[in-house]
Amino acid sequence: MIKVSVVVPTYRSGEGLDRLVASLDAQTMPDGEFEVVFVDDGSPDDTYTRLVEIAATRPHVRVERIENSGWPSRPRNIGTDLARGEYVVYLDHDDLLYPHALRAAYEYAVAHDADVLNGKEARTHDATWAIETYRRDEPQSVGRADQHPLIPMNPHKLYRRAFLNEHGIRFREEGRVLWEDIFFNTLVARHARVISTLASVPFYHWYTTPGSGSHGFLRSTPPFWEWLREVLVATNADLAGDGLAAQRWQLLLHQYRSRILGSFDGKFARRPKPERDLIYDACRTLQADFELARFDDDLSSSAALRARLLRAGERDLLEDLGRHDPDIPGRVRVTDARWVDGRLELTGVAEWERSDGARHRLRRQGDRLLKVLPMAYDELWPPESRDVTDQIASAVAEFGLRSRESRVTWMLPSVCRVQVTGDAGEVSFSARVEGVLDPSTAVFGAPLEPGVWELNGRCTLDGAIHQNRAHSAVAATATVVGDELRLAYADASGSFVVALGADGGRVAPRHLLPEGTATAETTGGRRRVRVPLHRLSITDPGAVRTEVEIAPSRRRLGERLRRTDPFRPAAARIVGEGDRAWLEVDLDPESERVRVRLGDLEPDAPAWWTVAAGSDGAVTLRAHTSARRADRPSAAQRLRTSGGRVLRALGLRS
């Protein structure tokens, strides 16, 4: 029995095709339970030949070739007609599926008799992508009040094939059709009885690269607005009737907010005048023709003001609004991080501030907060309408964690408290945010994958959402949990990072500083040195393999002349026992002293430590001041000094 048919339209497929095939080969659903149907849209290059070669070694892969249609719609429809699986999923030819995608999605869809399953997506360069959709697993998402259950409205989902055939649901075939996936999913929404959401298992990676995505459809061109009109028409027509009123409202509001009012951002005024003319006229016409003013009560305060200005024909004020009411991103800065019983407890501050220092302009009026705008806006938006007290009080800041490898984002349990400061003249606000990362249960009760994870801060204010890397200047902190080391630190860019498993053990020595008294003992012809490490705690006793960089205490003449780095990796262990933790490394007993890099990647840390181990077991650690100090010798002084050393080494100077 074929459980899932994976339909992939191809055209001039580059290296992304290899990435996609590798992800299909890695599926935990057995090959005999799913098929892959490639439909090549008349590629003029070697794409078809590559597909044939791929299919030759994979019995579950089929290849079809058609005349060029110019868009993915027809290849997808051909693939749907050829499919034999109970469910169908559509992949773009340069994306990938996560390893458990097909197995987990199919099992969840069957368990809940879903016509459609919306599986968790990630997007390569967008940490905030579809986070609200995937907050929780939902057997039935039809009727959810916060947003439409098929958002994001792309076809990267699991569809019951019999459901598509029963209702004749196919992609529009009209040449180049912008948002063909929206037209498709609007029909799906009309007929679907059960739409399930699977958030706990990564499903689809929308792998974005420079130049990927649709080309030629831009706000600055007429086709964008012509097709947006078609989307609004189809939404009204396909979701007509009282029973579909809520879904119709959600999708119309989404288009109004994101594509029409979203056009008047801070970049709008910088567009060439012909583009501004086109966008303004198109948006005003759509607003009037589809009576979109009825959605104004569901808009944020900033969007509502733009809607009023657009409806009133106040173009100059609308164009200038980006200066007076800019989109200010919220960013989170970590102020404290520490491991407690294997969990990372985080504290941070969220601030809404641009890189140039711009903040929201607010003033007090009694116990209320009002947005400050020039008097020219008073007639259409009087001061009493600018009250943003409740919006600021309900601002949310929370922590998320994103894999550097898979690009999947998981949100962490977080709480925040908004703080407003300042007098009647200058008012500002921020939020204190606290969160907890338990690597053993962070993914809906399941453990995080080992690897490097970037901490990010998600800030929501009056409908505007920003999710960026969280920065920090706190010292690195680690814990030993049996044979795993968990490390949290700020990387070279200042981004806060959590490294788990082998990655944590590998980089820990360069982020953890010595603390206390080191010891040494000689056994088996080796001198074993133990160095206690700062901010390293023990959750479960154990030992983690790592390596540490060591070098002779003095460079040889040849090394100095070649300017080679004398440091070389040496096997080491990080050991936790009782309430003590230390770095353990074996050194040559003939070497009286060596240089060791410990914690050198931390801010203001020594470039290395000189370790001198005596025969009595005593170990002396001496910090080497980094050559990057402000009072370092000038280039000329260093040249004279180096030259003198060379001459003395050659016996030409005493």
Tab-separated table of N, CA and C in Angstrom, residues 493-567:
chain	number	residue	atom	x	y	z
A	493	SER	N	29.942	37.133	17.334
A	493	SER	CA	29.082	38.255	16.952
A	493	SER	C	28.264	38.781	18.118
A	494	GLY	N	28.358	38.130	19.278
A	494	GLY	CA	27.578	38.530	20.435
A	494	GLY	C	26.249	37.810	20.543
A	495	SER	N	25.940	36.923	19.591
A	495	SER	CA	24.703	36.156	19.657
A	495	SER	C	24.819	35.060	20.713
A	496	PHE	N	23.736	34.859	21.457
A	496	PHE	CA	23.734	33.857	22.508
A	496	PHE	C	23.428	32.494	21.904
A	497	VAL	N	24.254	31.508	22.246
A	497	VAL	CA	24.223	30.202	21.607
A	497	VAL	C	24.211	29.110	22.670
A	498	VAL	N	23.506	28.036	22.383
A	498	VAL	CA	23.518	26.853	23.240
A	498	VAL	C	24.044	25.682	22.410
A	499	ALA	N	25.088	25.030	22.903
A	499	ALA	CA	25.683	23.882	22.210
A	499	ALA	C	25.455	22.632	23.053
A	500	LEU	N	24.908	21.603	22.422
A	500	LEU	CA	24.555	20.375	23.127
A	500	LEU	C	25.302	19.186	22.526
A	501	GLY	N	25.583	18.197	23.367
A	501	GLY	CA	26.225	16.977	22.894
A	501	GLY	C	27.675	17.216	22.527
A	502	ALA	N	28.122	16.582	21.450
A	502	ALA	CA	29.522	16.677	21.038
A	502	ALA	C	29.926	18.111	20.740
A	503	ASP	N	29.001	18.919	20.202
A	503	ASP	CA	29.328	20.312	19.901
A	503	ASP	C	29.645	21.087	21.174
A	504	GLY	N	28.875	20.824	22.236
A	504	GLY	CA	29.149	21.497	23.494
A	504	GLY	C	30.494	21.099	24.069
A	505	GLY	N	30.778	19.798	24.053
A	505	GLY	CA	32.056	19.342	24.579
A	505	GLY	C	33.242	19.847	23.791
A	506	ARG	N	33.078	19.971	22.463
A	506	ARG	CA	34.200	20.367	21.620
A	506	ARG	C	34.623	21.815	21.864
A	507	VAL	N	33.655	22.721	22.009
A	507	VAL	CA	34.006	24.145	22.102
A	507	VAL	C	34.114	24.644	23.538
A	508	ALA	N	33.724	23.822	24.511
A	508	ALA	CA	33.694	24.287	25.901
A	508	ALA	C	35.031	24.819	26.410
A	509	PRO	N	36.172	24.140	26.173
A	509	PRO	CA	37.429	24.650	26.752
A	509	PRO	C	37.757	26.084	26.343
A	510	ARG	N	37.324	26.526	25.193
A	510	ARG	CA	37.670	27.871	24.748
A	510	ARG	C	36.676	28.921	25.240
A	511	HIS	N	35.683	28.465	25.995
A	511	HIS	CA	34.717	29.413	26.545
A	511	HIS	C	34.657	29.389	28.070
A	512	LEU	N	35.314	28.418	28.697
A	512	LEU	CA	35.275	28.310	30.152
A	512	LEU	C	36.646	28.649	30.731
A	513	LEU	N	36.664	29.550	31.685
A	513	LEU	CA	37.912	30.016	32.290
A	513	LEU	C	38.288	29.176	33.507
A	514	PRO	N	39.591	29.094	33.812
A	514	PRO	CA	40.023	28.375	35.023
A	514	PRO	C	39.495	29.053	36.280
A	515	GLU	N	39.319	28.252	37.300
A	515	GLU	CA	38.869	28.783	38.581
A	515	GLU	C	39.444	27.916	39.697
A	516	GLY	N	40.054	28.539	40.668
A	516	GLY	CA	40.583	27.781	41.787
A	516	GLY	C	41.977	27.241	41.518
A	517	THR	N	42.341	26.192	42.252
A	517	THR	CA	43.701	25.651	42.221
A	517	THR	C	43.766	24.396	41.366
A	518	ALA	N	44.681	24.402	40.398
A	518	ALA	CA	44.884	23.231	39.553
A	518	ALA	C	45.827	22.254	40.244
A	519	THR	N	45.720	20.988	39.873
A	519	THR	CA	46.583	19.951	40.449
A	519	THR	C	47.134	19.067	39.333
A	520	ALA	N	48.140	18.270	39.675
A	520	ALA	CA	48.733	17.361	38.694
A	520	ALA	C	49.211	16.108	39.403
A	521	GLU	N	49.207	14.987	38.666
A	521	GLU	CA	49.795	13.748	39.162
A	521	GLU	C	50.399	13.013	37.973
A	522	THR	N	51.481	12.289	38.239
A	522	THR	CA	52.180	11.566	37.180
A	522	THR	C	51.863	10.085	37.307
A	523	THR	N	51.257	9.534	36.243
A	523	THR	CA	50.917	8.108	36.216
A	523	THR	C	51.157	7.576	34.819
A	524	GLY	N	51.695	6.352	34.754
A	524	GLY	CA	51.882	5.714	33.462
A	524	GLY	C	52.731	6.517	32.499
A	525	GLY	N	53.693	7.252	32.999
A	525	GLY	CA	54.562	8.027	32.138
A	525	GLY	C	53.934	9.299	31.603
A	526	ARG	N	52.732	9.675	32.102
A	526	ARG	CA	52.085	10.897	31.665
A	526	ARG	C	51.785	11.767	32.874
A	527	ARG	N	51.824	13.055	32.677
A	527	ARG	CA	51.459	13.994	33.740
A	527	ARG	C	50.031	14.460	33.488
A	528	ARG	N	49.147	14.091	34.380
A	528	ARG	CA	47.727	14.444	34.237
A	528	ARG	C	47.448	15.711	35.036
A	529	VAL	N	47.007	16.731	34.336
A	529	VAL	CA	46.713	18.022	34.952
A	529	VAL	C	45.201	18.197	35.021
A	530	ARG	N	44.724	18.636	36.177
A	530	ARG	CA	43.297	18.909	36.372
A	530	ARG	C	43.128	20.388	36.693
A	531	VAL	N	42.287	21.063	35.870
A	531	VAL	CA	42.064	22.497	36.026
A	531	VAL	C	40.584	22.735	36.310
A	532	PRO	N	40.220	23.202	37.499
A	532	PRO	CA	38.809	23.548	37.763
A	532	PRO	C	38.356	24.658	36.819
A	533	LEU	N	37.105	24.593	36.391
A	533	LEU	CA	36.580	25.545	35.424
A	533	LEU	C	35.464	26.385	36.031
A	534	HIS	N	35.436	27.653	35.642
A	534	HIS	CA	34.468	28.621	36.145
A	534	HIS	C	33.096	28.410	35.493
A	535	ARG	N	32.015	28.551	36.274
A	535	ARG	CA	30.627	28.459	35.808
A	535	ARG	C	30.334	27.124	35.127
A	536	LEU	N	30.941	26.079	35.654
A	536	LEU	CA	30.658	24.724	35.190
A	536	LEU	C	30.071	23.944	36.354
A	537	SER	N	28.811	23.523	36.217
A	537	SER	CA	28.127	22.827	37.297
A	537	SER	C	27.933	21.356	36.949
A	538	ILE	N	27.525	20.576	37.934
A	538	ILE	CA	27.303	19.145	37.761
A	538	ILE	C	25.824	18.855	37.962
A	539	THR	N	25.201	18.241	36.965
A	539	THR	CA	23.827	17.773	37.117
A	539	THR	C	23.831	16.280	37.420
A	540	ASP	N	24.482	15.501	36.555
A	540	ASP	CA	24.712	14.080	36.794
A	540	ASP	C	26.197	13.831	36.612
A	541	PRO	N	26.870	13.157	37.540
A	541	PRO	CA	28.303	12.898	37.399
A	541	PRO	C	28.605	12.180	36.087
A	542	GLY	N	29.726	12.545	35.496
A	542	GLY	CA	30.101	11.911	34.244
A	542	GLY	C	31.350	12.541	33.674
A	543	ALA	N	31.737	12.106	32.486
A	543	ALA	CA	32.925	12.620	31.809
A	543	ALA	C	32.607	12.807	30.335
A	544	VAL	N	33.092	13.918	29.789
A	544	VAL	CA	32.831	14.278	28.392
A	544	VAL	C	34.164	14.414	27.671
A	545	ARG	N	34.293	13.743	26.558
A	545	ARG	CA	35.520	13.880	25.769
A	545	ARG	C	35.552	15.229	25.062
A	546	THR	N	36.724	15.818	25.010
A	546	THR	CA	36.897	17.089	24.328
A	546	THR	C	38.342	17.170	23.859
A	547	GLU	N	38.756	18.336	23.427
A	547	GLU	CA	40.154	18.555	23.120
A	547	GLU	C	40.503	19.981	23.516
A	548	VAL	N	41.762	20.170	23.857
A	548	VAL	CA	42.235	21.478	24.272
A	548	VAL	C	43.471	21.815	23.441
A	549	GLU	N	43.641	23.079	23.133
A	549	GLU	CA	44.784	23.493	22.332
A	549	GLU	C	45.954	23.842	23.244
A	550	ILE	N	47.106	23.197	22.994
A	550	ILE	CA	48.301	23.423	23.800
A	550	ILE	C	49.479	23.725	22.882
A	551	ALA	N	50.511	24.341	23.460
A	551	ALA	CA	51.717	24.688	22.704
A	551	ALA	C	52.890	24.731	23.666
A	552	PRO	N	54.115	24.569	23.134
A	552	PRO	CA	55.292	24.751	23.992
A	552	PRO	C	55.267	26.147	24.614
A	553	SER	N	55.931	26.271	25.734
A	553	SER	CA	55.895	27.554	26.439
A	553	SER	C	56.589	28.654	25.656
A	554	ARG	N	57.562	28.300	24.782
A	554	ARG	CA	58.227	29.309	23.953
A	554	ARG	C	58.230	28.843	22.501
A	555	ARG	N	58.076	29.777	21.592
A	555	ARG	CA	58.128	29.432	20.179
A	555	ARG	C	59.566	29.187	19.739
A	556	ARG	N	59.706	28.247	18.849
A	556	ARG	CA	61.014	28.049	18.244
A	556	ARG	C	61.269	29.141	17.224
A	557	LEU	N	62.536	29.352	16.904
A	557	LEU	CA	62.910	30.412	15.979
A	557	LEU	C	62.194	30.231	14.643
A	558	GLY	N	62.152	28.999	14.125
A	558	GLY	CA	61.498	28.774	12.839
A	558	GLY	C	60.033	29.137	12.876
A	559	GLU	N	59.384	28.838	14.014
A	559	GLU	CA	57.979	29.185	14.146
A	559	GLU	C	57.787	30.689	14.122
A	560	ARG	N	58.691	31.398	14.788
A	560	ARG	CA	58.555	32.861	14.818
A	560	ARG	C	58.749	33.431	13.428
A	561	LEU	N	59.737	32.898	12.691
A	561	LEU	CA	59.991	33.427	11.358
A	561	LEU	C	58.833	33.119	10.412
A	562	ARG	N	58.228	31.914	10.552
A	562	ARG	CA	57.130	31.536	9.663
A	562	ARG	C	55.785	32.059	10.149
A	563	ARG	N	55.779	32.634	11.360
A	563	ARG	CA	54.542	33.129	11.968
A	563	ARG	C	53.474	32.032	12.015
A	564	THR	N	53.876	30.814	12.291
A	564	THR	CA	52.914	29.719	12.391
A	564	THR	C	52.313	29.678	13.786
A	565	ASP	N	51.117	29.154	13.850
A	565	ASP	CA	50.448	29.009	15.136
A	565	ASP	C	50.955	27.718	15.780
A	566	PRO	N	51.629	27.813	16.925
A	566	PRO	CA	52.204	26.607	17.532
A	566	PRO	C	51.177	25.751	18.259
A	567	PHE	N	49.948	26.235	18.429
A	567	PHE	CA	48.959	25.491	19.203
A	567	PHE	C	48.444	24.304	18.407
